[in-house]
Coordinates of C-alpha atoms and ligand atoms in Angstrom, one line a residue:
M1 CA 0.0 0.2 0.1
S2 CA 1.5 3.2 -1.1
A3 CA 1.6 5.9 1.8
P4 CA -1.5 8.1 2.9
V5 CA -1.4 11.4 0.6
P6 CA -0.9 14.4 3.0
S7 CA -4.1 16.1 4.9
D8 CA -5.6 19.1 5.6
H9 CA -3.9 18.4 9.3
D10 CA -0.6 18.1 7.4
D11 CA -1.0 21.4 5.2
A12 CA -2.3 23.4 8.6
V13 CA 1.3 22.5 9.9
A14 CA 2.7 24.9 7.3
G15 CA 0.6 27.6 8.4
L16 CA 1.6 27.3 12.3
A17 CA 2.2 30.9 13.6
T18 CA 2.9 31.5 17.3
N19 CA 3.9 34.6 18.5
L20 CA 7.8 33.6 17.9
L21 CA 7.2 32.3 14.1
A22 CA 5.7 35.7 13.2
E23 CA 8.9 37.6 14.2
G24 CA 11.0 34.2 11.9
L25 CA 12.6 33.7 15.4
E26 CA 11.6 29.5 15.6
T27 CA 12.1 27.0 12.6
V28 CA 9.6 24.2 13.4
R29 CA 10.4 21.0 14.3
R30 CA 7.9 18.2 13.6
A31 CA 7.9 14.6 14.1
P32 CA 8.2 12.6 11.4
P33 CA 5.2 9.7 10.7
G34 CA 5.7 6.8 13.2
V35 CA 4.0 4.8 16.3
L36 CA 4.9 5.9 19.8
V37 CA 4.6 2.6 21.7
V38 CA 4.7 3.6 25.3
F39 CA 5.1 0.5 28.2
G40 CA 3.2 1.3 31.3
A41 CA 0.7 2.5 29.5
S42 CA -2.2 2.1 32.0
G43 CA 0.1 4.1 34.8
D44 CA 0.3 7.5 36.3
L45 CA 3.2 8.8 34.0
T46 CA 1.2 8.1 30.7
H47 CA -2.0 9.6 31.8
R48 CA -0.8 13.0 33.9
K49 CA 2.3 13.7 31.6
L50 CA 2.4 11.7 28.2
L51 CA -1.3 12.1 26.8
P52 CA -1.7 15.4 27.9
A53 CA 1.8 16.0 26.4
L54 CA 1.1 14.3 22.6
E55 CA -2.4 16.1 22.9
S56 CA -0.6 19.3 22.9
L57 CA 1.6 18.3 20.2
S58 CA -1.1 17.1 17.9
R59 CA -3.0 20.5 18.7
R60 CA 0.1 22.9 17.9
R61 CA 0.1 20.7 14.6
L62 CA 3.2 19.3 15.6
L63 CA 2.1 15.7 15.0
P64 CA 2.0 14.1 11.5
A65 CA -1.4 13.1 10.5
A66 CA 0.3 9.5 10.2
F67 CA 0.8 9.1 13.7
A68 CA -0.2 6.4 16.1
M69 CA 0.1 4.9 19.8
I70 CA 0.4 1.3 20.8
G71 CA -0.2 1.2 24.7
V72 CA 1.4 -2.0 26.3
A73 CA 0.6 -2.6 29.6
R74 CA -0.1 -6.0 32.3
T75 CA -3.4 -4.0 32.9
E76 CA -6.3 -6.0 31.1
M77 CA -7.7 -3.8 28.5
S78 CA -9.1 -3.2 25.0
D79 CA -8.2 -1.0 22.3
D80 CA -11.5 1.1 22.8
G81 CA -10.7 0.9 26.4
F82 CA -7.5 2.5 25.9
R83 CA -8.8 4.9 23.6
D84 CA -11.7 5.7 26.4
V85 CA -8.3 6.5 28.5
M86 CA -6.4 8.8 25.7
A87 CA -10.1 10.9 25.4
S88 CA -10.7 10.9 29.2
A89 CA -6.8 12.2 29.8
V90 CA -7.5 15.4 27.8
P91 CA -10.9 16.5 28.5
D92 CA -10.5 19.7 26.2
A93 CA -8.9 18.1 23.5
G94 CA -8.1 19.7 19.9
P95 CA -9.5 18.3 16.7
G96 CA -6.2 16.1 16.0
W97 CA -6.4 14.1 19.0
A98 CA -9.5 12.4 17.7
E99 CA -7.7 11.2 14.9
I100 CA -4.7 10.1 16.6
I101 CA -6.8 8.6 19.4
K102 CA -8.5 6.3 16.3
N103 CA -5.1 5.1 15.2
S104 CA -3.8 3.8 18.5
V105 CA -4.0 0.3 19.8
Y106 CA -3.6 -1.8 23.4
I107 CA -1.7 -4.7 23.9
T108 CA -2.7 -6.7 27.5
G109 CA 0.7 -8.4 28.4
E110 CA 3.5 -9.4 30.6
Y111 CA 7.1 -7.4 29.6
A112 CA 9.4 -10.1 29.2
H113 CA 6.5 -12.5 27.6
P114 CA 7.2 -13.2 24.0
D115 CA 3.6 -13.0 23.1
T116 CA 3.7 -9.5 24.0
F117 CA 6.3 -8.9 21.5
D118 CA 5.2 -10.6 19.2
A119 CA 1.6 -9.2 19.2
L120 CA 3.4 -5.8 19.1
Q121 CA 5.4 -6.9 16.0
R122 CA 2.3 -7.5 14.4
R123 CA 0.5 -4.3 14.9
L124 CA 3.6 -2.2 14.5
R125 CA 3.4 -4.0 10.8
E126 CA -0.7 -3.2 10.5
L127 CA 0.1 0.6 11.7
D128 CA 2.3 1.1 9.1
E129 CA 0.2 -0.5 6.5
S130 CA -3.0 1.3 7.5
V131 CA -1.7 4.7 9.2
G132 CA 1.7 5.1 6.5
T133 CA 3.9 5.5 9.7
G134 CA 6.7 4.4 7.4
G135 CA 8.6 2.0 10.3
N136 CA 9.8 5.0 12.7
R137 CA 9.2 3.6 16.0
T138 CA 10.3 5.2 19.3
Y139 CA 9.4 2.8 22.3
Y140 CA 9.2 4.8 25.7
L141 CA 9.6 2.8 29.2
A142 CA 7.5 4.4 31.6
T143 CA 7.0 1.6 33.7
V144 CA 8.4 0.5 37.0
P145 CA 12.2 0.7 36.7
D146 CA 12.6 -3.2 37.6
V147 CA 11.7 -4.1 34.0
F148 CA 13.5 -1.7 31.7
G149 CA 15.9 -3.8 31.1
E150 CA 13.6 -6.9 30.3
V151 CA 11.3 -4.6 28.2
A152 CA 14.5 -3.7 26.1
Q153 CA 15.8 -7.3 25.9
A154 CA 12.3 -8.8 24.9
L155 CA 12.4 -5.7 21.9
G156 CA 15.7 -7.2 20.6
K157 CA 14.7 -10.9 20.7
V158 CA 12.3 -10.2 18.2
G159 CA 14.2 -7.6 16.3
L160 CA 12.5 -4.8 17.4
N161 CA 15.4 -2.9 18.0
Q162 CA 16.7 -2.4 14.5
P163 CA 15.6 0.0 12.6
T164 CA 13.4 -1.1 9.4
E165 CA 14.1 -0.3 6.3
G166 CA 14.0 3.5 5.9
G167 CA 12.3 3.5 9.2
T168 CA 14.2 4.2 12.8
A169 CA 13.8 2.5 16.0
R170 CA 14.5 4.5 19.4
L171 CA 14.1 3.8 23.3
V172 CA 13.0 6.4 25.6
I173 CA 13.8 5.6 28.9
E174 CA 12.5 7.5 32.2
K175 CA 14.4 8.1 35.3
P176 CA 15.4 6.6 37.8
F177 CA 18.3 4.9 36.0
G178 CA 19.7 2.6 38.1
R179 CA 19.8 3.2 42.0
D180 CA 23.3 3.6 42.4
R181 CA 26.5 3.8 40.1
E182 CA 26.3 -0.4 39.8
T183 CA 23.0 -1.0 38.8
A184 CA 23.3 2.0 36.6
R185 CA 26.2 0.7 35.0
Q186 CA 24.4 -2.6 35.0
L187 CA 21.1 -1.5 33.2
D188 CA 23.5 0.5 30.5
S189 CA 25.4 -3.0 29.6
T190 CA 21.9 -4.9 29.3
L191 CA 20.3 -1.9 26.9
H192 CA 23.7 -1.5 25.0
S193 CA 23.3 -5.4 24.2
V194 CA 20.3 -4.4 22.4
F195 CA 20.6 -0.8 21.3
D196 CA 23.5 1.4 20.5
E197 CA 23.9 4.6 22.2
D198 CA 22.8 6.6 19.5
Q199 CA 19.5 4.7 20.2
I200 CA 18.8 5.2 23.6
Y201 CA 16.9 8.5 24.9
R202 CA 17.8 9.1 28.9
I203 CA 15.2 11.2 30.0
D204 CA 15.4 14.1 32.3
H205 CA 12.5 16.0 32.5
Y206 CA 14.2 19.0 33.6
L207 CA 16.1 19.5 30.8
G208 CA 12.9 19.6 29.1
K209 CA 11.9 22.9 30.9
E210 CA 12.4 26.2 29.0
T211 CA 14.0 28.2 32.3
V212 CA 16.7 25.5 32.6
Q213 CA 17.6 25.2 28.7
N214 CA 17.3 29.4 29.0
V215 CA 20.5 28.8 31.4
L216 CA 22.6 28.4 27.6
A217 CA 20.9 31.3 26.3
L218 CA 21.6 33.1 29.5
R219 CA 25.3 32.5 29.2
F220 CA 26.1 31.8 25.5
A221 CA 23.7 34.6 23.6
N222 CA 25.0 37.2 26.1
A223 CA 28.3 39.3 26.1
I224 CA 28.0 40.4 29.6
F225 CA 27.3 37.8 31.8
E226 CA 30.1 35.7 30.6
P227 CA 33.2 37.5 32.0
L228 CA 31.6 37.3 35.3
W229 CA 30.9 33.8 35.2
N230 CA 33.8 32.4 37.2
R231 CA 35.7 32.2 40.0
N232 CA 37.2 35.8 39.6
Y233 CA 33.7 37.5 40.7
I234 CA 31.3 34.7 41.9
D235 CA 31.5 33.8 45.6
H236 CA 29.7 30.6 45.6
V237 CA 26.2 29.5 43.7
Q238 CA 23.0 28.1 45.5
V239 CA 20.8 25.5 43.9
T240 CA 17.5 25.2 45.3
V241 CA 15.1 22.3 44.5
A242 CA 12.2 22.9 46.6
E243 CA 8.8 21.3 46.8
T244 CA 6.0 21.9 49.0
V245 CA 4.1 18.4 48.7
G246 CA 4.9 15.6 50.7
V247 CA 5.8 12.0 48.8
E248 CA 1.9 12.1 47.5
K249 CA 0.8 8.5 46.8
R250 CA 4.3 7.4 45.9
G251 CA 5.1 6.5 49.7
S252 CA 6.4 3.0 48.9
F253 CA 8.5 4.1 45.8
Y254 CA 10.1 7.0 48.0
E255 CA 11.2 4.9 50.6
K256 CA 13.8 3.2 48.2
A257 CA 14.6 6.3 46.6
G258 CA 15.0 9.2 48.9
A259 CA 16.0 12.9 47.9
L260 CA 19.5 12.4 47.0
R261 CA 18.2 9.9 44.0
D262 CA 15.3 11.0 43.1
I263 CA 16.5 14.7 42.8
V264 CA 20.3 15.2 43.3
Q265 CA 21.4 12.4 41.2
N266 CA 19.7 14.0 38.2
H267 CA 17.6 16.9 38.4
V268 CA 20.3 19.1 40.5
M269 CA 23.3 17.8 38.2
Q270 CA 21.6 19.2 35.1
V271 CA 20.9 21.9 36.2
L272 CA 24.4 22.3 37.6
S273 CA 26.2 21.0 34.6
L274 CA 24.4 23.7 32.3
T275 CA 25.7 26.0 34.7
L276 CA 29.1 25.2 35.1
M277 CA 29.9 24.1 31.8
E278 CA 32.3 25.8 29.3
P279 CA 30.9 27.4 26.0
P280 CA 30.5 24.3 23.5
G281 CA 31.8 24.9 20.3
S282 CA 27.9 24.7 18.6
V283 CA 24.4 24.5 20.4
D284 CA 23.9 20.5 19.3
A285 CA 24.0 17.1 20.6
E286 CA 27.8 17.2 20.5
G287 CA 28.7 20.3 21.8
I288 CA 26.5 20.5 24.5
R289 CA 26.4 16.7 26.1
G290 CA 30.3 17.1 25.8
E291 CA 30.7 20.1 27.6
K292 CA 28.1 18.7 30.3
V293 CA 29.9 15.8 30.9
K294 CA 33.4 17.5 31.0
A295 CA 32.1 20.0 33.9
L296 CA 30.5 17.2 35.7
R297 CA 34.0 15.1 35.8
S298 CA 35.5 18.3 37.3
V299 CA 33.0 18.1 40.3
V300 CA 35.2 16.9 43.1
V301 CA 34.2 13.3 44.4
P302 CA 33.9 13.7 47.8
E303 CA 36.0 11.7 50.2
H304 CA 33.8 9.1 52.3
S305 CA 35.4 10.6 55.3
A306 CA 34.6 13.7 54.2
V307 CA 30.8 13.6 53.5
P308 CA 29.6 14.0 57.3
N309 CA 30.9 17.2 57.1
I310 CA 29.9 18.2 53.6
A311 CA 26.5 16.6 53.6
V312 CA 22.8 16.8 55.7
R313 CA 20.1 14.5 55.2
A314 CA 16.8 15.1 57.3
Q315 CA 13.3 14.2 57.4
Y316 CA 10.3 16.2 57.6
D317 CA 7.7 15.7 60.6
S318 CA 4.3 17.0 60.8
G319 CA 4.0 20.4 60.3
W320 CA 2.0 23.5 58.3
V321 CA 2.2 24.0 54.7
E322 CA 0.7 26.6 52.8
G323 CA -1.9 27.2 55.4
N324 CA -2.6 23.3 55.6
A325 CA -1.8 20.9 58.8
V326 CA 0.2 18.2 57.2
P327 CA 1.6 14.7 58.6
G328 CA 5.0 13.7 59.0
Y329 CA 7.1 11.7 56.4
R330 CA 6.6 8.0 58.8
Q331 CA 3.1 9.2 58.6
E332 CA 2.7 8.5 54.7
E333 CA 1.0 6.2 53.5
G334 CA 3.3 3.2 52.1
V335 CA 6.3 4.6 54.7
S336 CA 7.5 2.8 57.2
R337 CA 7.2 4.0 61.1
D338 CA 10.2 4.0 61.6
S339 CA 11.8 4.8 58.2
E340 CA 15.3 6.3 57.5
T341 CA 15.0 7.6 54.2
E342 CA 15.5 11.1 53.3
T343 CA 13.6 13.7 52.3
Y344 CA 15.8 16.8 52.5
V345 CA 19.3 17.0 51.1
A346 CA 21.9 20.0 51.6
L347 CA 25.3 19.4 49.9
K348 CA 28.3 21.5 49.5
L349 CA 30.3 20.5 46.2
A350 CA 33.6 22.0 44.5
V351 CA 35.1 22.0 41.5
D352 CA 38.1 21.5 39.9
N353 CA 38.9 23.3 37.1
W354 CA 40.3 26.8 36.0
R355 CA 36.7 28.5 35.8
W356 CA 35.7 27.5 39.6
A357 CA 38.6 26.5 41.7
G358 CA 37.6 27.6 45.3
V359 CA 33.6 29.0 44.5
P360 CA 31.7 26.5 46.7
I361 CA 28.5 25.3 45.0
Y362 CA 25.6 25.1 48.0
V363 CA 22.8 22.4 46.9
R364 CA 19.5 21.8 49.0
T365 CA 16.4 19.9 47.9
G366 CA 13.4 18.9 49.7
K367 CA 9.7 17.9 50.1
R368 CA 8.0 19.6 52.4
L369 CA 9.3 23.2 52.3
P370 CA 7.5 26.4 52.6
K371 CA 7.4 27.3 48.5
R372 CA 7.9 25.4 45.6
V373 CA 10.8 27.1 43.7
T374 CA 13.6 25.8 41.6
E375 CA 16.5 28.3 41.3
V376 CA 20.0 28.6 40.7
S377 CA 21.6 31.5 42.2
L378 CA 25.5 32.9 41.6
Q379 CA 26.2 35.1 44.4
F380 CA 28.8 37.7 43.6
K381 CA 32.2 38.5 45.7
E382 CA 31.8 42.0 48.2
V383 CA 33.0 44.9 46.5
P384 CA 36.3 45.2 47.1
H385 CA 36.4 48.7 49.9
L386 CA 32.8 49.6 50.6
A387 CA 33.1 53.5 50.5
F388 CA 29.6 54.3 52.6
P389 CA 29.6 53.8 56.5
K390 CA 28.3 50.6 57.5
E391 CA 24.7 51.7 58.5
A392 CA 23.9 53.8 55.3
A393 CA 24.6 50.4 53.7
R394 CA 22.7 48.1 56.1
G395 CA 20.4 46.9 53.2
L396 CA 22.7 46.2 50.8
H397 CA 24.1 42.6 49.9
P398 CA 26.8 41.2 47.8
N399 CA 25.5 41.1 43.8
A400 CA 23.5 37.9 42.9
L401 CA 22.2 36.7 39.5
V402 CA 19.4 34.5 40.2
V403 CA 17.7 32.1 37.5
R404 CA 14.1 31.5 38.1
V405 CA 13.7 28.0 36.8
Q406 CA 10.3 27.5 38.4
P407 CA 7.6 29.0 39.1
D408 CA 7.5 32.8 38.3
E409 CA 10.4 31.5 35.6
G410 CA 13.0 34.4 34.9
V411 CA 15.8 36.0 35.8
T412 CA 16.8 38.3 38.6
L413 CA 20.0 40.8 38.8
R414 CA 20.2 42.3 42.7
F415 CA 22.4 45.2 43.0
G416 CA 22.8 48.5 45.1
A417 CA 21.0 51.6 44.7
K418 CA 20.6 54.6 46.5
V419 CA 18.0 55.2 48.7
P420 CA 15.9 58.6 47.2
G421 CA 16.4 61.0 49.8
Q422 CA 19.2 63.7 51.3
A423 CA 21.4 61.1 53.4
F424 CA 23.5 58.7 51.0
V425 CA 21.5 55.3 51.9
V426 CA 22.2 52.7 49.6
R427 CA 20.0 49.3 49.4
D428 CA 19.7 46.3 47.3
V429 CA 17.2 46.5 44.1
L430 CA 16.1 44.0 41.7
M431 CA 15.7 44.0 38.1
D432 CA 13.7 41.5 36.7
F433 CA 12.9 39.4 33.8
S434 CA 9.9 37.2 33.6
Y435 CA 8.9 34.9 30.9
G436 CA 5.1 35.8 31.2
A437 CA 5.8 39.5 30.6
A438 CA 8.5 39.1 27.8
F439 CA 6.6 36.2 25.5
L440 CA 2.9 36.2 24.9
E441 CA 3.1 32.3 24.9
A442 CA 3.2 30.2 27.9
P443 CA 6.3 27.7 27.7
P444 CA 5.3 24.1 26.6
D445 CA 5.4 21.4 28.9
A446 CA 8.6 19.8 29.3
Y447 CA 7.3 16.2 28.2
E448 CA 6.2 18.1 25.1
R449 CA 9.8 19.1 23.9
L450 CA 11.0 16.0 25.2
L451 CA 8.6 13.3 23.2
L452 CA 8.9 15.5 20.2
D453 CA 12.8 15.4 20.4
A454 CA 12.8 12.0 21.0
M455 CA 10.4 11.1 17.8
A456 CA 12.3 13.8 15.7
G457 CA 15.7 12.1 16.5
D458 CA 17.3 14.8 18.4
P459 CA 19.4 13.6 21.6
T460 CA 20.5 17.2 22.9
L461 CA 18.2 17.1 25.8
F462 CA 19.0 13.7 26.8
I463 CA 21.5 12.4 29.0
R464 CA 24.3 10.6 27.6
S465 CA 25.9 7.0 29.2
D466 CA 29.1 8.7 30.5
E467 CA 26.7 11.8 31.8
V468 CA 24.6 9.2 33.7
D469 CA 27.9 7.6 35.4
T470 CA 29.2 10.7 36.3
A471 CA 26.4 12.1 38.2
W472 CA 26.2 8.5 40.1
G473 CA 29.6 9.0 40.7
I474 CA 29.5 12.0 42.2
V475 CA 26.3 11.1 44.8
Q476 CA 27.9 7.6 45.4
P477 CA 30.2 8.2 48.8
L478 CA 26.9 9.8 50.0
L479 CA 25.1 6.9 49.1
E480 CA 27.7 4.4 50.9
V481 CA 28.2 6.4 53.9
W482 CA 24.5 6.8 54.5
A483 CA 23.8 3.3 53.9
D484 CA 26.2 2.0 56.6
G485 CA 24.7 4.6 59.0
G486 CA 27.5 7.1 59.0
A487 CA 25.4 10.1 58.5
P488 CA 23.0 11.1 61.3
L489 CA 19.0 11.7 60.0
A490 CA 17.8 15.1 61.2
G491 CA 14.7 16.4 61.5
Y492 CA 12.6 19.2 59.8
G493 CA 9.4 20.7 60.6
A494 CA 6.9 20.3 57.5
G495 CA 7.1 24.2 55.9
S496 CA 9.9 25.2 57.5
W497 CA 13.2 25.8 55.2
G498 CA 14.8 22.7 56.4
P499 CA 17.1 21.3 59.5
R500 CA 19.4 23.3 61.6
P501 CA 22.4 21.6 60.5
A502 CA 21.7 22.3 56.9
D503 CA 22.3 26.3 57.9
A504 CA 25.3 25.3 59.9
L505 CA 27.0 24.2 56.6
L506 CA 26.7 27.5 55.1
E507 CA 27.3 29.5 58.2
R508 CA 30.7 27.6 59.0
D509 CA 31.5 29.1 55.7
G510 CA 30.4 32.7 56.7
R511 CA 27.6 32.2 54.3
K512 CA 23.7 31.9 54.7
W513 CA 21.1 30.4 52.3
R514 CA 19.0 32.6 50.2
T515 CA 14.9 32.7 51.2
P516 CA 13.9 32.4 47.8
Ligands
BG6_601 C1 10.2 13.7 40.0 C2 10.8 13.3 41.1 O1 11.7 13.4 39.1 O2 10.6 15.2 39.8 C3 9.5 13.9 41.8 O3 10.7 11.9 41.2 C4 9.3 15.5 42.0 O4 9.7 13.4 43.1 C5 9.6 15.8 40.5 O5 8.3 15.7 42.4 C6 9.5 17.1 40.4 O6 9.3 17.7 39.4 P1 9.1 19.2 38.9 O7 8.7 19.3 37.4 O8 7.7 19.3 39.6 O9 10.1 20.1 39.5

């Protein structure tokens, strides 16, 4: 059968005009015809993130008409049942969504069972025929992490790891990628026994966030920041990933993860690598990923004996968040009453390279903190000599450049100004860039960008094998020392900014955490 002729839907793609396009600033990337196979299709991630992201891509006409989804999961469901799930995930869907739903099918099956993959092979062939998906397949592993390896191997057994002639075969893999360096290496070698590295797309959804990518724009599209972006001007860096939520319904998962694995090894390391990296030769996969790995390799891997001095782990007690009384971590569903899992980490890292030597990097992340905020703050050195009397400069602090990743996305520069009046008093003022005000469009969800890039074959915003390994290497000593009971678990009240030892970590260096 010949490929279907382009539809109105495809024609309309050409007419896509966002406000950026109207300014000629964006070249549109569209997914080619293809099938997105989602393993774990009956799960929460599919419902909450993947289906809405796909629908939004279709509404923005970035998916072709020749597109289908195959859901695979253990939950018993018919094709129509799955289509109902697709419809219910996006109540106000645009017109293209119905077409995609119509094309999509579901396979009930065990993840390692050959029948599942025989059925998959058959249905992929059918879709290539009936919808014209051209042999392009993206396999998305949204299952529990335990089965990542076996699904990849089962795909290999029936040859679905190999691209069909003229087609593509890519594997998108969710976090967590291993639970430590060793298990991550094992998973990697299993994946590599079936897929080549350039077929593997490891997700960290932080990289799909516009504001995380904006760190690159801020640094490398401007002449004025980069000359200051080093040890000559920067006193220290603070990275904060704060959440108001607790562990929600994920208690049993979180018990085995903890904040270090859940946030620091991946999201924090990603934000950090973009902050620390050298300018790439070009903004493409090779250039960016190469420099990110180099930056992470310069982060000093903590000595085991140093861990108690540079890291704080803590767990939330009951308290108040945003006006609501909330239970302590040990009272959460699925959590052991004597759990030792950390929900908060504070950490001091050092970077051994020309640009950053001597500049401490302080990281903190936690659940049940007072405010949902992710930011990177570059705190500049003090002026060499303050010419104003102390009392006239009481409200003055060293300059700071804060990249606000979320919410209220933007960038703030803090600097001193004279307070109007007869006296010469100076204090801090803020110069603020806000995404909402500068651009008319709300940024797309991170999953939209990442799904599109994976289907279009751009690995820039995905994590390379050596990068995952380097990131695990940095946190590995902490995992080991903590597993051996070598660090006390502090407590903090829900709704506070964390435990006392985390403040002490900075106070010892004569510094303080910012209050975002
Ligand atoms: C996930 C973690 O990777 O990131 C969650 O597993 C966390 O525990 C979430 O809540 C935070 O993502 P975001 O996009 O809300 O900052």
